[in-house]
Amino acid sequence: MSERPTRPVTVVTGGSRGIGAAITERLAADGHAVCFCYRTDADAADELVARLTAQGADVVATSADTTVDEDVDRLFETALKLGPLTGLVNNAGVTGGLATLVDTSPDTLRRVVEINVVGYLLCCRRAISLMSQGGTIVNVSSAAATLGSPGEYVHYAASKAAVDAMTIGLSKEVGAAGIRVNGVAPGVILTGIHAAGGDPDRAARLAPNIPLGRAGEPAEIAAAVSWLLSSESSYTTGATIRVAGGR
Ligand code: NAP
């Protein structure tokens, strides 16, 4: 039997900011070599790589749009320079602007589905093809998948429900190959995604209606991702863990 690599090598999509940056930081602290991608904000990516490298971590970043086939290929080629691939965290996602479906443009909803669903599928496809010795995939979903998000972004909620179906289906498809596929469904988390959607105060506005009384921190999502990528979760596959403060 061939030996498993001792150091996990993990790809994180959208790792430059928000939840993805917290995941990158946590996995680096856990001893993963991490290759993360971003789409536009090179300064945020460079700053994170510099900070983690100074702490002794093995972290690289590359600009790659997860909806573009060639970019996805380049992302994984970059990761393979760190060693055999053992993990993927599909995290790069967008909401589009907050609005009813009627007031959401076809271009916006297509772009949201393209990034949140097609991008995840392309990265899963590429990762699975490289995980000949087994591996672990974590798909960052959303509590929106079951809440439906009326009046805010039904198209986004629908895209995240597709992510949950992807997690279940792939876990069954690749379990025998030693690949586990799980998800984490965050609730309202303090990142720039709310401002990008047009409501910077969304987290503060919703906090009183969250059972735990507050929005979550990106590190609280990273903790669940870390567990799902670790051997501590060795019998867990096809699961999506809700980390949403009771929402
Ligand atoms: P964020 O702060 O807006 O960060 C998004 C990250 O994804 C950035 O690194 C961005 O890169 C990258 N990205 C966006 N589109 C991309 C693309 N096409 N290709 C490659 N990278 C791309 O978002 P977040 O709040 O951390 O959200 C991360 C994930 O958690 C998403 O899947 C989101 O749906 C999910 N989530 C978030 C919340 C929440 O309340 N924050 C709740 C539930 C689920 P650039 O910096 O270059 O733009």
XYZ file of C-alpha atoms and ligand atoms in Angstrom:
295
model
C 0.000 0.000 0.000
C 1.365 3.426 -0.860
C 1.983 5.785 2.033
C -0.332 8.717 2.662
C 1.383 12.111 2.615
C 2.106 13.307 6.145
C 1.335 16.975 5.526
C -2.168 17.796 4.272
C -2.291 19.975 1.151
C -5.547 21.878 0.885
C -7.080 24.236 -1.687
C -9.340 26.994 -0.338
C -11.366 28.960 -2.873
C -12.010 32.610 -2.036
C -9.404 32.483 0.715
C -8.337 36.111 0.659
C -11.061 37.669 2.789
C -13.885 36.878 5.210
C -14.651 33.247 6.038
C -12.134 31.943 3.484
C -9.307 33.934 5.091
C -10.253 32.573 8.527
C -10.273 29.045 7.085
C -6.864 29.583 5.487
C -5.477 30.905 8.761
C -6.934 28.033 10.810
C -5.750 25.332 8.408
C -2.259 26.850 8.319
C -2.214 26.733 12.131
C -3.380 23.093 11.938
C -0.336 22.264 9.790
C -1.894 22.237 6.325
C -0.027 23.581 3.335
C -2.682 25.862 1.818
C -3.175 27.122 -1.725
C -5.988 29.658 -1.882
C -7.471 31.654 -4.719
C -9.145 35.015 -4.970
C -10.737 36.822 -7.873
C -9.804 40.518 -7.722
C -8.414 41.675 -4.378
C -4.698 40.900 -4.772
C -3.744 43.219 -1.891
C -5.842 41.247 0.601
C -4.364 37.976 -0.693
C -0.777 39.231 -0.559
C -1.223 40.591 2.960
C -2.577 37.239 4.206
C 0.201 35.222 2.539
C 2.865 37.555 3.986
C 1.391 37.381 7.505
C 1.035 33.585 7.566
C 4.411 32.986 5.906
C 6.043 35.131 8.589
C 4.484 32.752 11.122
C 6.147 29.789 9.382
C 3.137 28.560 7.411
C 3.304 27.163 3.885
C 0.662 29.251 2.104
C 0.416 30.372 -1.518
C -2.236 32.399 -3.321
C -3.231 32.704 -6.944
C -5.794 34.763 -8.785
C -8.366 32.337 -10.196
C -12.058 32.763 -11.016
C -13.680 29.489 -9.997
C -16.152 29.731 -12.874
C -13.384 29.667 -15.510
C -12.128 26.180 -16.450
C -8.561 27.297 -17.187
C -8.358 29.218 -13.910
C -9.500 26.153 -11.979
C -6.828 24.048 -13.697
C -4.183 26.636 -12.819
C -5.363 26.788 -9.194
C -4.905 23.040 -8.747
C -1.597 22.999 -10.638
C -0.342 25.635 -8.194
C -1.540 23.533 -5.257
C 0.213 20.409 -6.550
C 3.542 22.225 -6.215
C 2.984 21.928 -2.443
C 2.525 18.148 -2.644
C -0.225 15.600 -3.357
C -3.679 17.144 -2.878
C -5.579 15.954 0.196
C -8.261 18.614 0.698
C -10.562 21.143 -0.946
C -12.658 23.816 0.717
C -15.198 25.263 -1.701
C -15.866 28.683 -0.199
C -15.846 31.346 -2.943
C -19.405 32.614 -3.087
C -21.508 35.722 -3.680
C -25.087 36.758 -2.873
C -25.807 39.375 -5.523
C -27.713 42.433 -4.275
C -30.427 42.107 -1.649
C -33.780 42.174 -3.478
C -36.860 40.159 -4.321
C -36.494 37.773 -7.230
C -38.601 40.044 -9.431
C -36.183 42.893 -8.777
C -33.059 40.763 -9.349
C -31.647 40.996 -12.847
C -31.177 37.829 -14.912
C -27.459 38.660 -15.167
C -27.126 38.803 -11.378
C -28.908 35.546 -10.697
C -26.981 33.774 -13.444
C -23.690 35.017 -11.998
C -24.656 33.888 -8.470
C -25.576 30.400 -9.669
C -22.440 30.273 -11.825
C -20.103 31.061 -8.896
C -21.960 29.243 -6.109
C -22.920 26.098 -8.032
C -20.878 25.697 -11.238
C -17.699 26.960 -9.556
C -18.127 24.444 -6.714
C -18.803 21.615 -9.187
C -15.741 22.465 -11.300
C -13.486 22.495 -8.223
C -14.981 19.253 -6.819
C -14.501 17.607 -10.207
C -10.862 18.644 -10.442
C -10.091 17.787 -6.801
C -11.627 14.315 -6.994
C -9.605 13.536 -10.108
C -6.438 14.344 -8.116
C -7.340 12.501 -4.894
C -6.165 9.050 -5.942
C -5.082 8.357 -2.332
C -8.362 9.657 -0.883
C -9.110 13.083 0.514
C -11.662 15.403 2.052
C -13.901 18.068 0.559
C -15.811 20.694 2.527
C -18.442 22.790 0.771
C -19.355 26.065 2.453
C -23.117 26.266 2.129
C -25.482 28.619 3.998
C -28.358 28.512 6.460
C -30.194 30.241 3.595
C -30.503 26.822 1.912
C -33.235 25.894 4.392
C -34.504 29.396 5.305
C -35.165 30.309 1.661
C -34.281 34.000 2.227
C -37.533 35.602 0.983
C -37.157 39.287 0.114
C -33.378 39.055 0.297
C -31.992 36.549 -2.168
C -34.067 33.507 -3.060
C -31.684 32.817 -5.963
C -28.763 32.623 -3.493
C -30.688 30.323 -1.137
C -31.507 28.073 -4.095
C -27.847 27.966 -5.104
C -26.871 26.890 -1.576
C -29.537 24.163 -1.542
C -27.846 22.907 -4.711
C -24.557 22.859 -2.783
C -26.163 20.649 -0.121
C -27.410 18.228 -2.800
C -23.905 18.207 -4.294
C -22.456 17.304 -0.881
C -24.845 14.372 -0.410
C -24.530 13.051 -3.954
C -20.757 13.275 -4.151
C -20.285 11.728 -0.711
C -22.063 8.621 -2.012
C -20.307 8.711 -5.377
C -16.750 8.890 -4.035
C -16.965 7.324 -0.558
C -15.543 4.036 -1.801
C -12.535 5.948 -3.167
C -11.726 7.166 0.349
C -12.960 10.692 -0.282
C -15.240 12.295 2.300
C -17.518 15.167 1.261
C -19.186 17.377 3.865
C -20.577 20.861 4.221
C -20.743 23.710 6.694
C -23.791 25.987 6.632
C -23.006 29.335 8.264
C -25.660 31.719 9.542
C -25.054 35.469 9.632
C -21.278 35.926 9.823
C -19.350 39.190 10.137
C -17.703 39.607 6.730
C -17.846 42.053 3.838
C -20.472 39.977 2.013
C -23.340 41.991 3.529
C -21.927 45.336 2.382
C -21.262 43.834 -1.047
C -24.947 42.868 -1.153
C -25.909 46.476 -0.426
C -26.619 46.342 3.355
C -23.524 46.889 5.541
C -25.736 46.846 8.682
C -27.423 43.513 7.893
C -25.614 41.527 10.603
C -26.415 44.085 13.335
C -30.017 44.335 12.147
C -30.581 40.567 12.261
C -28.650 39.865 15.490
C -31.625 40.304 17.903
C -33.526 37.595 16.009
C -30.685 35.064 16.188
C -31.218 32.656 19.125
C -27.649 33.184 20.381
C -28.218 36.946 20.086
C -25.326 37.823 17.828
C -23.763 37.334 14.424
C -20.955 34.778 14.138
C -17.239 35.284 13.629
C -15.435 33.801 10.591
C -13.196 31.803 12.965
C -16.289 29.969 14.270
C -16.916 28.651 10.747
C -13.244 27.817 10.286
C -13.359 25.642 13.434
C -16.042 23.412 11.894
C -14.176 23.230 8.583
C -10.992 22.303 10.430
C -12.757 19.413 12.193
C -14.272 18.119 8.956
C -10.829 18.124 7.308
C -9.247 16.313 10.245
C -9.108 12.612 11.068
C -11.341 13.371 14.064
C -14.268 13.317 11.608
C -13.135 10.109 9.880
C -16.622 8.521 9.879
C -18.471 11.684 8.819
C -19.461 12.114 5.196
C -22.511 13.524 3.432
C -23.178 15.791 6.409
C -23.730 19.539 6.428
C -23.058 21.061 9.842
C -25.143 24.134 10.612
C -23.110 26.826 12.372
C -25.754 29.509 12.591
C -26.286 30.477 16.237
C -29.582 28.577 16.266
C -30.996 30.262 13.210
P -16.599 37.625 1.267
O -16.116 38.219 2.545
O -17.353 38.471 0.317
O -15.347 36.932 0.534
C -15.572 36.253 -0.656
C -14.277 35.626 -1.127
O -14.569 34.872 -2.315
C -13.214 36.624 -1.488
O -11.959 36.054 -1.193
C -13.402 36.779 -3.008
O -12.226 37.171 -3.708
C -13.732 35.348 -3.371
N -14.457 35.186 -4.639
C -15.668 35.679 -4.991
N -16.011 35.269 -6.220
C -14.991 34.484 -6.658
C -14.736 33.773 -7.848
N -15.622 33.752 -8.860
N -13.580 33.075 -7.958
C -12.671 33.074 -6.946
N -12.858 33.735 -5.782
C -13.996 34.442 -5.656
O -17.573 36.371 1.575
P -17.807 35.529 2.922
O -18.869 36.175 3.700
O -16.513 35.227 3.541
O -18.458 34.195 2.300
C -17.692 33.027 2.058
C -18.659 31.873 1.823
O -19.510 31.723 2.970
C -19.590 32.062 0.628
O -19.769 30.841 -0.023
C -20.875 32.523 1.272
O -21.999 32.215 0.478
C -20.858 31.729 2.556
N -21.695 32.289 3.607
C -21.422 33.509 4.145
C -22.254 33.999 5.146
C -22.016 35.327 5.809
O -22.906 35.799 6.552
N -20.881 35.980 5.592
C -23.363 33.252 5.568
C -23.601 32.019 4.990
C -22.759 31.540 4.003
P -11.899 38.777 -3.947
O -11.482 39.292 -2.600
O -10.794 38.803 -4.931
O -13.162 39.409 -4.424
